[in-house]
Amino acid sequence: MSEAEPLLRIEGLTKAYPGVVANSDVSFSVGPGRVHALLGENGAGKSTLVKMIYGLVRPDAGRMQLNGAPYAPPNPNAARASGVAMVFQHFSLFDALDVAENVALGMENPPPRRALAQRIREVSQAYGLPLDPARTVGDLSAGERQRVEIVRCLLQSPKLLIMDEPTSVLTPQEVEILFATLRQLAAEGTAILYISHKLEEIRSLCDGATILRLGKVVANCTPAEVSARELAEMMVGQTLITPTRAAAEGGKVVLEVSGLSLRPATPFGTSLKDIGFSVRAGEVLGIGGVAGNGQDELLAVLSGEAPVAAGAVRVDGRDVGALGPVERRRLGLLAAPEERLGHAAAPDMSLTENAMLTGSGRMGLETRGFLDWRKARVFAERIIAEFDVRTPGPSHAARSLSGGNLQKFVIGREILQEPRVLVVNQPTWGVDASAAASIRQALLDLAARGAAIVVISQDLDELMEISDRFCALNEGRLSPPRPAKGLSVEEIGLMLGGAHDLEAAHGTA
Amino acid sequence: MIRLEKRPEPSRGWTALTPVLAVVLTMIAGGALFALLGKDPFVAMKTIFWDPILGEYAFYYRGQLLVKAAPLVLIAVGLSLGFRAGVWNIGAEGQYIVGALCGGAVGLAFYPAEGWYIFPLMVVAGALGGWLWAMIPGILKTRFNTNEILVSLLLVYVAEQLLAASALRWLKNPEGQGFPGSRNLAQYPAASNPELIAGTGMHWGVVAAMIAVIFAYVLLNRHMTGFHIRLAGQAPRAARFSGVSPSRLVLFCFSVSGALAGLAGLFELTGPAGQISIDFNVGYGFTAIIVAFLGRLHPVGILLAGLLMALTYIGGEAAQSTLGLPAAAIQAFQGMLLFFLLAVDVLINFRVRFGRAMA
């Protein structure tokens, strides 16, 4: 295939930011109708590279060619005009507007409403992405929102479609539908640049792959011809640590949740409906589910941010429903929310101050309200050292850390406090493979020391790897937990899908 | 073309430098303004900034400096706690008035008795009065989620009506030949707040302001409550996660700022002002908002900013009388100070790059 004239050719692309070289002499090419993977750890330079292709960032050196002609888009408008479209990892949609209005907002010259709605229906049917243009985006699932973004791109008939981690928010069934669409697009001659760190996906979908490490191309390969493990090792540059599960059984129940219901604080929040589960000492309970099905609410209820009825949450048999975060931490119930900046950590505060944020009580950093900053600094330094947080020191602001490093800090801060129960939401979201493996291992070690652990995640591979039991959140309801061992992908998909299956999403307006 | 580039971390150097830069820019722009009004800008600057401290009549002005700065600092320190937490008490002027009225009423109730306990009782009553007036927006916010900016601001005008009624009826001097205004507390030794060291302007309000600065510094840097205040202002969700109760924080901030404003009112009433009169309040409660921001919401910064603001008041009055500058020009000059400070603040979080425009 590669003898055909490539659609996009990149030669020697280099981009440096103060203190860091994001891309150094990167070259590769993508032919028309090919699905090309861009693979790399966090900070490997994938985002910078696609931002240059999409005209958001200008390269310091190097050339790009599109269809054989020089290509140097000064801004995303120019990139779109040349036939390059991009679906971002984080959606830019307005919850309160309907699908057609959201699509129109992204267009330079939107056609009249009715014609646009018709076009949306045509495109979405042609590519098997059921979407009703009249529905309000706030009511859509994450998978449906992604369809809005994809359809928005497809309306421009792009020659090159860039997709940034598209499957992180999808159920296995939704992933299959997306792949069918992408294969159809490729068959019609559209080139697709696919960014992901899910190796199995890349092996099943992509024709070629370019692997980046520390801003440089380390390998080009055909994903179907190498194993996922080989891909991962090329990406990380070292042998992966596979977590080992020391199975612990028959501990006593530490966390008990029963009859838990919560009304949402915001109109677009999810209400929790009659949730019940229990976790034993030494056990890891995995809670799967597509984003927006009550994960944030469940974490808030367990951390104490959203107090609930007496008796709904018990730790060691003690009712903690009405207690706030401080009292719950004292009893050993700790939590790490998904959103690192602004929720788990204060962005403009130093790591020392962020260590104080949850550690003040259990680590003895305060006496009668007065704070011991020296001890807090020692605690922060311990987190940094034991969890390999890459930072010049604890006096630096949380926002100066990369996402993965801050995540290590946040998880480490809770683990080092030796909780009785630890609840984490998306513990390895946006964290590179080796760091993710060490975070998972730290969680398992904590369980082995007798803590009860609840892991809320959208990454099913992760949940299958570390959970003893598995259940799924769907529209605020929790499926009954089942032993993780022996669950098939289909069974998991059905647990995740619940009443929210694809036909229902398609049929009801 | 000029571009702004976000810094990974706030610049510490610029955090300290921007107030100085703002003062310099204010001098330049203010000088231009005075020149356009036909006055020599250098003479004007000397009159405002130099003469009150080191000029010929400085012995008179120096005392005034502490007298003017004390209420500003006292109020601004209280407000700064709330502003850091994202609690906007704009009505310190009202709390200042009500504090003075409550404290003054206690003193007048004892008249003409003598006793060491009278003045301390008045101080307590003054703080309680300011606290009570601040609790109205505080409780309305926590109970009904009303906007504290609006409620606290509008209560200033209610307090002004209370002041007028007090001066004209409730607390009117029975021996005042019908003139409005209360007895002169400065001439009632048990209730007066005299100069502690002659010629310095040092009265109990100045002492209270110093204590407030130290208290706020320790609170913000060494105490959990101060940590929660900073956390709530910078990252409200992280504050809730940490265990901060937003309602309790709102009430705490309103309590402290209200009580300090009330204290400022009482010390002003019993000292420099002397009596409750219709025009007792002169806008310290509003100017303190500028002082709080000019001082970077930092206790020590507020102390310096309060002194600077007092200087522009005193120097401004001198410029009005000696150079004939209109009062509005002086007010514009003071306003520029906040304007430039907010404008140069961008340097703390952004780096300015001069470069080619994007094509």
PDB file of C-alpha atoms in Angstrom, chain B residues 44-206:
ATOM      1  CA  ALA B  44       1.637  67.941  42.672  1.00  0.00           C
ATOM      2  CA  MET B  45       3.429  64.633  43.262  1.00  0.00           C
ATOM      3  CA  LYS B  46       5.693  66.255  45.822  1.00  0.00           C
ATOM      4  CA  THR B  47       2.671  67.724  47.607  1.00  0.00           C
ATOM      5  CA  ILE B  48       0.886  64.390  47.698  1.00  0.00           C
ATOM      6  CA  PHE B  49       3.687  61.928  48.422  1.00  0.00           C
ATOM      7  CA  TRP B  50       6.577  63.877  49.913  1.00  0.00           C
ATOM      8  CA  ASP B  51       5.347  66.835  51.942  1.00  0.00           C
ATOM      9  CA  PRO B  52       3.055  64.939  54.338  1.00  0.00           C
ATOM     10  CA  ILE B  53       5.975  62.805  55.531  1.00  0.00           C
ATOM     11  CA  LEU B  54       9.083  64.947  55.126  1.00  0.00           C
ATOM     12  CA  GLY B  55       7.875  68.410  54.205  1.00  0.00           C
ATOM     13  CA  GLU B  56       7.792  71.571  56.247  1.00  0.00           C
ATOM     14  CA  TYR B  57       4.438  70.897  57.935  1.00  0.00           C
ATOM     15  CA  ALA B  58       4.985  67.177  58.262  1.00  0.00           C
ATOM     16  CA  PHE B  59       4.639  67.280  62.067  1.00  0.00           C
ATOM     17  CA  TYR B  60       0.939  67.966  61.543  1.00  0.00           C
ATOM     18  CA  TYR B  61       0.384  65.440  58.776  1.00  0.00           C
ATOM     19  CA  ARG B  62       2.312  62.551  60.308  1.00  0.00           C
ATOM     20  CA  GLY B  63      -0.239  62.060  63.078  1.00  0.00           C
ATOM     21  CA  GLN B  64      -3.006  62.155  60.518  1.00  0.00           C
ATOM     22  CA  LEU B  65      -1.366  59.304  58.651  1.00  0.00           C
ATOM     23  CA  LEU B  66      -2.008  56.746  61.417  1.00  0.00           C
ATOM     24  CA  VAL B  67      -5.450  58.184  62.169  1.00  0.00           C
ATOM     25  CA  LYS B  68      -6.532  57.683  58.551  1.00  0.00           C
ATOM     26  CA  ALA B  69      -4.709  54.408  58.006  1.00  0.00           C
ATOM     27  CA  ALA B  70      -5.977  52.617  61.133  1.00  0.00           C
ATOM     28  CA  PRO B  71      -9.656  52.224  60.146  1.00  0.00           C
ATOM     29  CA  LEU B  72      -8.661  51.360  56.572  1.00  0.00           C
ATOM     30  CA  VAL B  73      -6.308  48.615  57.715  1.00  0.00           C
ATOM     31  CA  LEU B  74      -8.674  47.294  60.364  1.00  0.00           C
ATOM     32  CA  ILE B  75     -11.550  46.981  57.898  1.00  0.00           C
ATOM     33  CA  ALA B  76      -9.436  45.784  54.975  1.00  0.00           C
ATOM     34  CA  VAL B  77      -7.845  42.960  56.999  1.00  0.00           C
ATOM     35  CA  GLY B  78     -11.313  41.628  57.807  1.00  0.00           C
ATOM     36  CA  LEU B  79     -12.544  41.997  54.245  1.00  0.00           C
ATOM     37  CA  SER B  80      -9.437  40.315  52.846  1.00  0.00           C
ATOM     38  CA  LEU B  81     -10.271  37.053  54.636  1.00  0.00           C
ATOM     39  CA  GLY B  82     -13.656  36.940  52.925  1.00  0.00           C
ATOM     40  CA  PHE B  83     -12.271  38.050  49.553  1.00  0.00           C
ATOM     41  CA  ARG B  84      -9.742  35.231  49.683  1.00  0.00           C
ATOM     42  CA  ALA B  85     -12.520  32.734  50.321  1.00  0.00           C
ATOM     43  CA  GLY B  86     -14.756  34.194  47.609  1.00  0.00           C
ATOM     44  CA  VAL B  87     -17.148  35.766  50.137  1.00  0.00           C
ATOM     45  CA  TRP B  88     -17.890  39.312  49.034  1.00  0.00           C
ATOM     46  CA  ASN B  89     -18.742  41.612  51.902  1.00  0.00           C
ATOM     47  CA  ILE B  90     -19.132  44.975  50.172  1.00  0.00           C
ATOM     48  CA  GLY B  91     -21.042  46.529  53.059  1.00  0.00           C
ATOM     49  CA  ALA B  92     -18.255  47.233  55.556  1.00  0.00           C
ATOM     50  CA  GLU B  93     -19.354  50.873  55.526  1.00  0.00           C
ATOM     51  CA  GLY B  94     -22.693  49.853  57.048  1.00  0.00           C
ATOM     52  CA  GLN B  95     -21.073  47.580  59.627  1.00  0.00           C
ATOM     53  CA  TYR B  96     -18.741  50.466  60.494  1.00  0.00           C
ATOM     54  CA  ILE B  97     -21.736  52.741  61.135  1.00  0.00           C
ATOM     55  CA  VAL B  98     -23.730  50.224  63.167  1.00  0.00           C
ATOM     56  CA  GLY B  99     -20.651  49.319  65.239  1.00  0.00           C
ATOM     57  CA  ALA B 100     -20.136  52.990  66.058  1.00  0.00           C
ATOM     58  CA  LEU B 101     -23.823  53.433  66.924  1.00  0.00           C
ATOM     59  CA  CYS B 102     -23.950  50.399  69.246  1.00  0.00           C
ATOM     60  CA  GLY B 103     -20.686  51.228  70.980  1.00  0.00           C
ATOM     61  CA  GLY B 104     -21.621  54.899  71.219  1.00  0.00           C
ATOM     62  CA  ALA B 105     -25.054  54.073  72.644  1.00  0.00           C
ATOM     63  CA  VAL B 106     -23.453  51.986  75.405  1.00  0.00           C
ATOM     64  CA  GLY B 107     -21.118  54.848  76.286  1.00  0.00           C
ATOM     65  CA  LEU B 108     -23.910  57.427  76.271  1.00  0.00           C
ATOM     66  CA  ALA B 109     -26.028  55.158  78.475  1.00  0.00           C
ATOM     67  CA  PHE B 110     -23.390  55.375  81.208  1.00  0.00           C
ATOM     68  CA  TYR B 111     -22.963  59.151  80.897  1.00  0.00           C
ATOM     69  CA  PRO B 112     -21.807  60.830  83.140  1.00  0.00           C
ATOM     70  CA  ALA B 113     -20.575  57.860  85.233  1.00  0.00           C
ATOM     71  CA  GLU B 114     -16.867  57.236  85.465  1.00  0.00           C
ATOM     72  CA  GLY B 115     -15.262  53.781  85.451  1.00  0.00           C
ATOM     73  CA  TRP B 116     -12.472  51.883  83.731  1.00  0.00           C
ATOM     74  CA  TYR B 117     -14.957  49.282  82.487  1.00  0.00           C
ATOM     75  CA  ILE B 118     -16.974  51.688  80.323  1.00  0.00           C
ATOM     76  CA  PHE B 119     -14.607  51.935  77.348  1.00  0.00           C
ATOM     77  CA  PRO B 120     -13.970  48.155  77.138  1.00  0.00           C
ATOM     78  CA  LEU B 121     -17.738  47.587  77.228  1.00  0.00           C
ATOM     79  CA  MET B 122     -18.131  50.034  74.358  1.00  0.00           C
ATOM     80  CA  VAL B 123     -15.447  48.198  72.371  1.00  0.00           C
ATOM     81  CA  VAL B 124     -17.314  44.927  72.837  1.00  0.00           C
ATOM     82  CA  ALA B 125     -20.600  46.579  71.855  1.00  0.00           C
ATOM     83  CA  GLY B 126     -18.989  48.102  68.768  1.00  0.00           C
ATOM     84  CA  ALA B 127     -17.683  44.740  67.595  1.00  0.00           C
ATOM     85  CA  LEU B 128     -21.046  43.106  68.308  1.00  0.00           C
ATOM     86  CA  GLY B 129     -22.879  45.810  66.360  1.00  0.00           C
ATOM     87  CA  GLY B 130     -20.718  45.317  63.279  1.00  0.00           C
ATOM     88  CA  TRP B 131     -21.023  41.554  63.664  1.00  0.00           C
ATOM     89  CA  LEU B 132     -24.832  41.718  63.879  1.00  0.00           C
ATOM     90  CA  TRP B 133     -25.090  43.903  60.783  1.00  0.00           C
ATOM     91  CA  ALA B 134     -22.827  41.506  58.861  1.00  0.00           C
ATOM     92  CA  MET B 135     -24.820  38.489  60.002  1.00  0.00           C
ATOM     93  CA  ILE B 136     -27.831  39.684  57.992  1.00  0.00           C
ATOM     94  CA  PRO B 137     -26.219  39.106  54.551  1.00  0.00           C
ATOM     95  CA  GLY B 138     -24.336  36.100  55.980  1.00  0.00           C
ATOM     96  CA  ILE B 139     -27.392  34.243  57.195  1.00  0.00           C
ATOM     97  CA  LEU B 140     -29.489  35.217  54.179  1.00  0.00           C
ATOM     98  CA  LYS B 141     -26.758  33.778  51.965  1.00  0.00           C
ATOM     99  CA  THR B 142     -26.374  30.500  53.812  1.00  0.00           C
ATOM    100  CA  ARG B 143     -30.129  30.011  54.337  1.00  0.00           C
ATOM    101  CA  PHE B 144     -31.627  31.317  51.100  1.00  0.00           C
ATOM    102  CA  ASN B 145     -28.588  31.630  48.843  1.00  0.00           C
ATOM    103  CA  THR B 146     -29.130  35.360  48.330  1.00  0.00           C
ATOM    104  CA  ASN B 147     -26.372  37.384  46.724  1.00  0.00           C
ATOM    105  CA  GLU B 148     -24.198  38.708  49.550  1.00  0.00           C
ATOM    106  CA  ILE B 149     -22.784  41.526  47.413  1.00  0.00           C
ATOM    107  CA  LEU B 150     -26.213  43.039  46.867  1.00  0.00           C
ATOM    108  CA  VAL B 151     -27.536  42.504  50.389  1.00  0.00           C
ATOM    109  CA  SER B 152     -24.443  43.794  52.178  1.00  0.00           C
ATOM    110  CA  LEU B 153     -24.207  46.825  49.891  1.00  0.00           C
ATOM    111  CA  LEU B 154     -27.857  47.801  50.264  1.00  0.00           C
ATOM    112  CA  LEU B 155     -27.630  47.476  54.044  1.00  0.00           C
ATOM    113  CA  VAL B 156     -25.137  50.361  53.950  1.00  0.00           C
ATOM    114  CA  TYR B 157     -27.977  52.681  53.003  1.00  0.00           C
ATOM    115  CA  VAL B 158     -30.176  51.268  55.758  1.00  0.00           C
ATOM    116  CA  ALA B 159     -27.333  51.886  58.222  1.00  0.00           C
ATOM    117  CA  GLU B 160     -27.059  55.483  56.987  1.00  0.00           C
ATOM    118  CA  GLN B 161     -30.734  55.989  57.813  1.00  0.00           C
ATOM    119  CA  LEU B 162     -30.136  54.552  61.296  1.00  0.00           C
ATOM    120  CA  LEU B 163     -27.236  56.962  61.678  1.00  0.00           C
ATOM    121  CA  ALA B 164     -29.375  59.926  60.669  1.00  0.00           C
ATOM    122  CA  ALA B 165     -32.163  58.884  63.032  1.00  0.00           C
ATOM    123  CA  SER B 166     -29.649  58.469  65.863  1.00  0.00           C
ATOM    124  CA  ALA B 167     -28.051  61.836  65.267  1.00  0.00           C
ATOM    125  CA  LEU B 168     -31.392  63.614  64.957  1.00  0.00           C
ATOM    126  CA  ARG B 169     -33.464  61.777  67.572  1.00  0.00           C
ATOM    127  CA  TRP B 170     -32.361  58.707  69.515  1.00  0.00           C
ATOM    128  CA  LEU B 171     -28.883  59.696  70.611  1.00  0.00           C
ATOM    129  CA  LYS B 172     -29.165  63.465  70.203  1.00  0.00           C
ATOM    130  CA  ASN B 173     -27.317  65.567  72.757  1.00  0.00           C
ATOM    131  CA  PRO B 174     -29.992  66.787  75.255  1.00  0.00           C
ATOM    132  CA  GLU B 175     -27.786  69.788  75.981  1.00  0.00           C
ATOM    133  CA  GLY B 176     -27.031  70.520  72.341  1.00  0.00           C
ATOM    134  CA  GLN B 177     -29.423  73.508  71.890  1.00  0.00           C
ATOM    135  CA  GLY B 178     -31.315  71.525  69.269  1.00  0.00           C
ATOM    136  CA  PHE B 179     -28.335  70.966  67.001  1.00  0.00           C
ATOM    137  CA  PRO B 180     -28.160  67.475  65.484  1.00  0.00           C
ATOM    138  CA  GLY B 181     -25.508  65.095  66.848  1.00  0.00           C
ATOM    139  CA  SER B 182     -24.760  63.256  70.088  1.00  0.00           C
ATOM    140  CA  ARG B 183     -22.717  64.345  73.081  1.00  0.00           C
ATOM    141  CA  ASN B 184     -19.020  64.573  72.291  1.00  0.00           C
ATOM    142  CA  LEU B 185     -17.511  61.321  73.529  1.00  0.00           C
ATOM    143  CA  ALA B 186     -13.975  62.645  73.098  1.00  0.00           C
ATOM    144  CA  GLN B 187     -14.795  65.010  75.985  1.00  0.00           C
ATOM    145  CA  TYR B 188     -16.165  62.191  78.187  1.00  0.00           C
ATOM    146  CA  PRO B 189     -12.996  60.618  79.612  1.00  0.00           C
ATOM    147  CA  ALA B 190     -14.468  57.225  80.521  1.00  0.00           C
ATOM    148  CA  ALA B 191     -15.623  56.736  76.918  1.00  0.00           C
ATOM    149  CA  SER B 192     -12.902  58.479  74.943  1.00  0.00           C
ATOM    150  CA  ASN B 193     -10.179  57.039  72.776  1.00  0.00           C
ATOM    151  CA  PRO B 194      -7.397  59.611  73.148  1.00  0.00           C
ATOM    152  CA  GLU B 195      -4.033  59.829  71.479  1.00  0.00           C
ATOM    153  CA  LEU B 196      -1.804  57.429  73.405  1.00  0.00           C
ATOM    154  CA  ILE B 197       1.465  59.166  72.513  1.00  0.00           C
ATOM    155  CA  ALA B 198       1.072  62.848  71.776  1.00  0.00           C
ATOM    156  CA  GLY B 199       1.701  63.926  68.187  1.00  0.00           C
ATOM    157  CA  THR B 200       1.796  60.458  66.686  1.00  0.00           C
ATOM    158  CA  GLY B 201      -1.891  59.900  66.018  1.00  0.00           C
ATOM    159  CA  MET B 202      -1.540  56.606  67.842  1.00  0.00           C
ATOM    160  CA  HIS B 203      -4.895  55.669  69.448  1.00  0.00           C
ATOM    161  CA  TRP B 204      -6.494  52.357  70.445  1.00  0.00           C
ATOM    162  CA  GLY B 205      -7.727  51.851  66.890  1.00  0.00           C
ATOM    163  CA  VAL B 206      -4.131  51.837  65.654  1.00  0.00           C
TER     164      VAL B 206
END
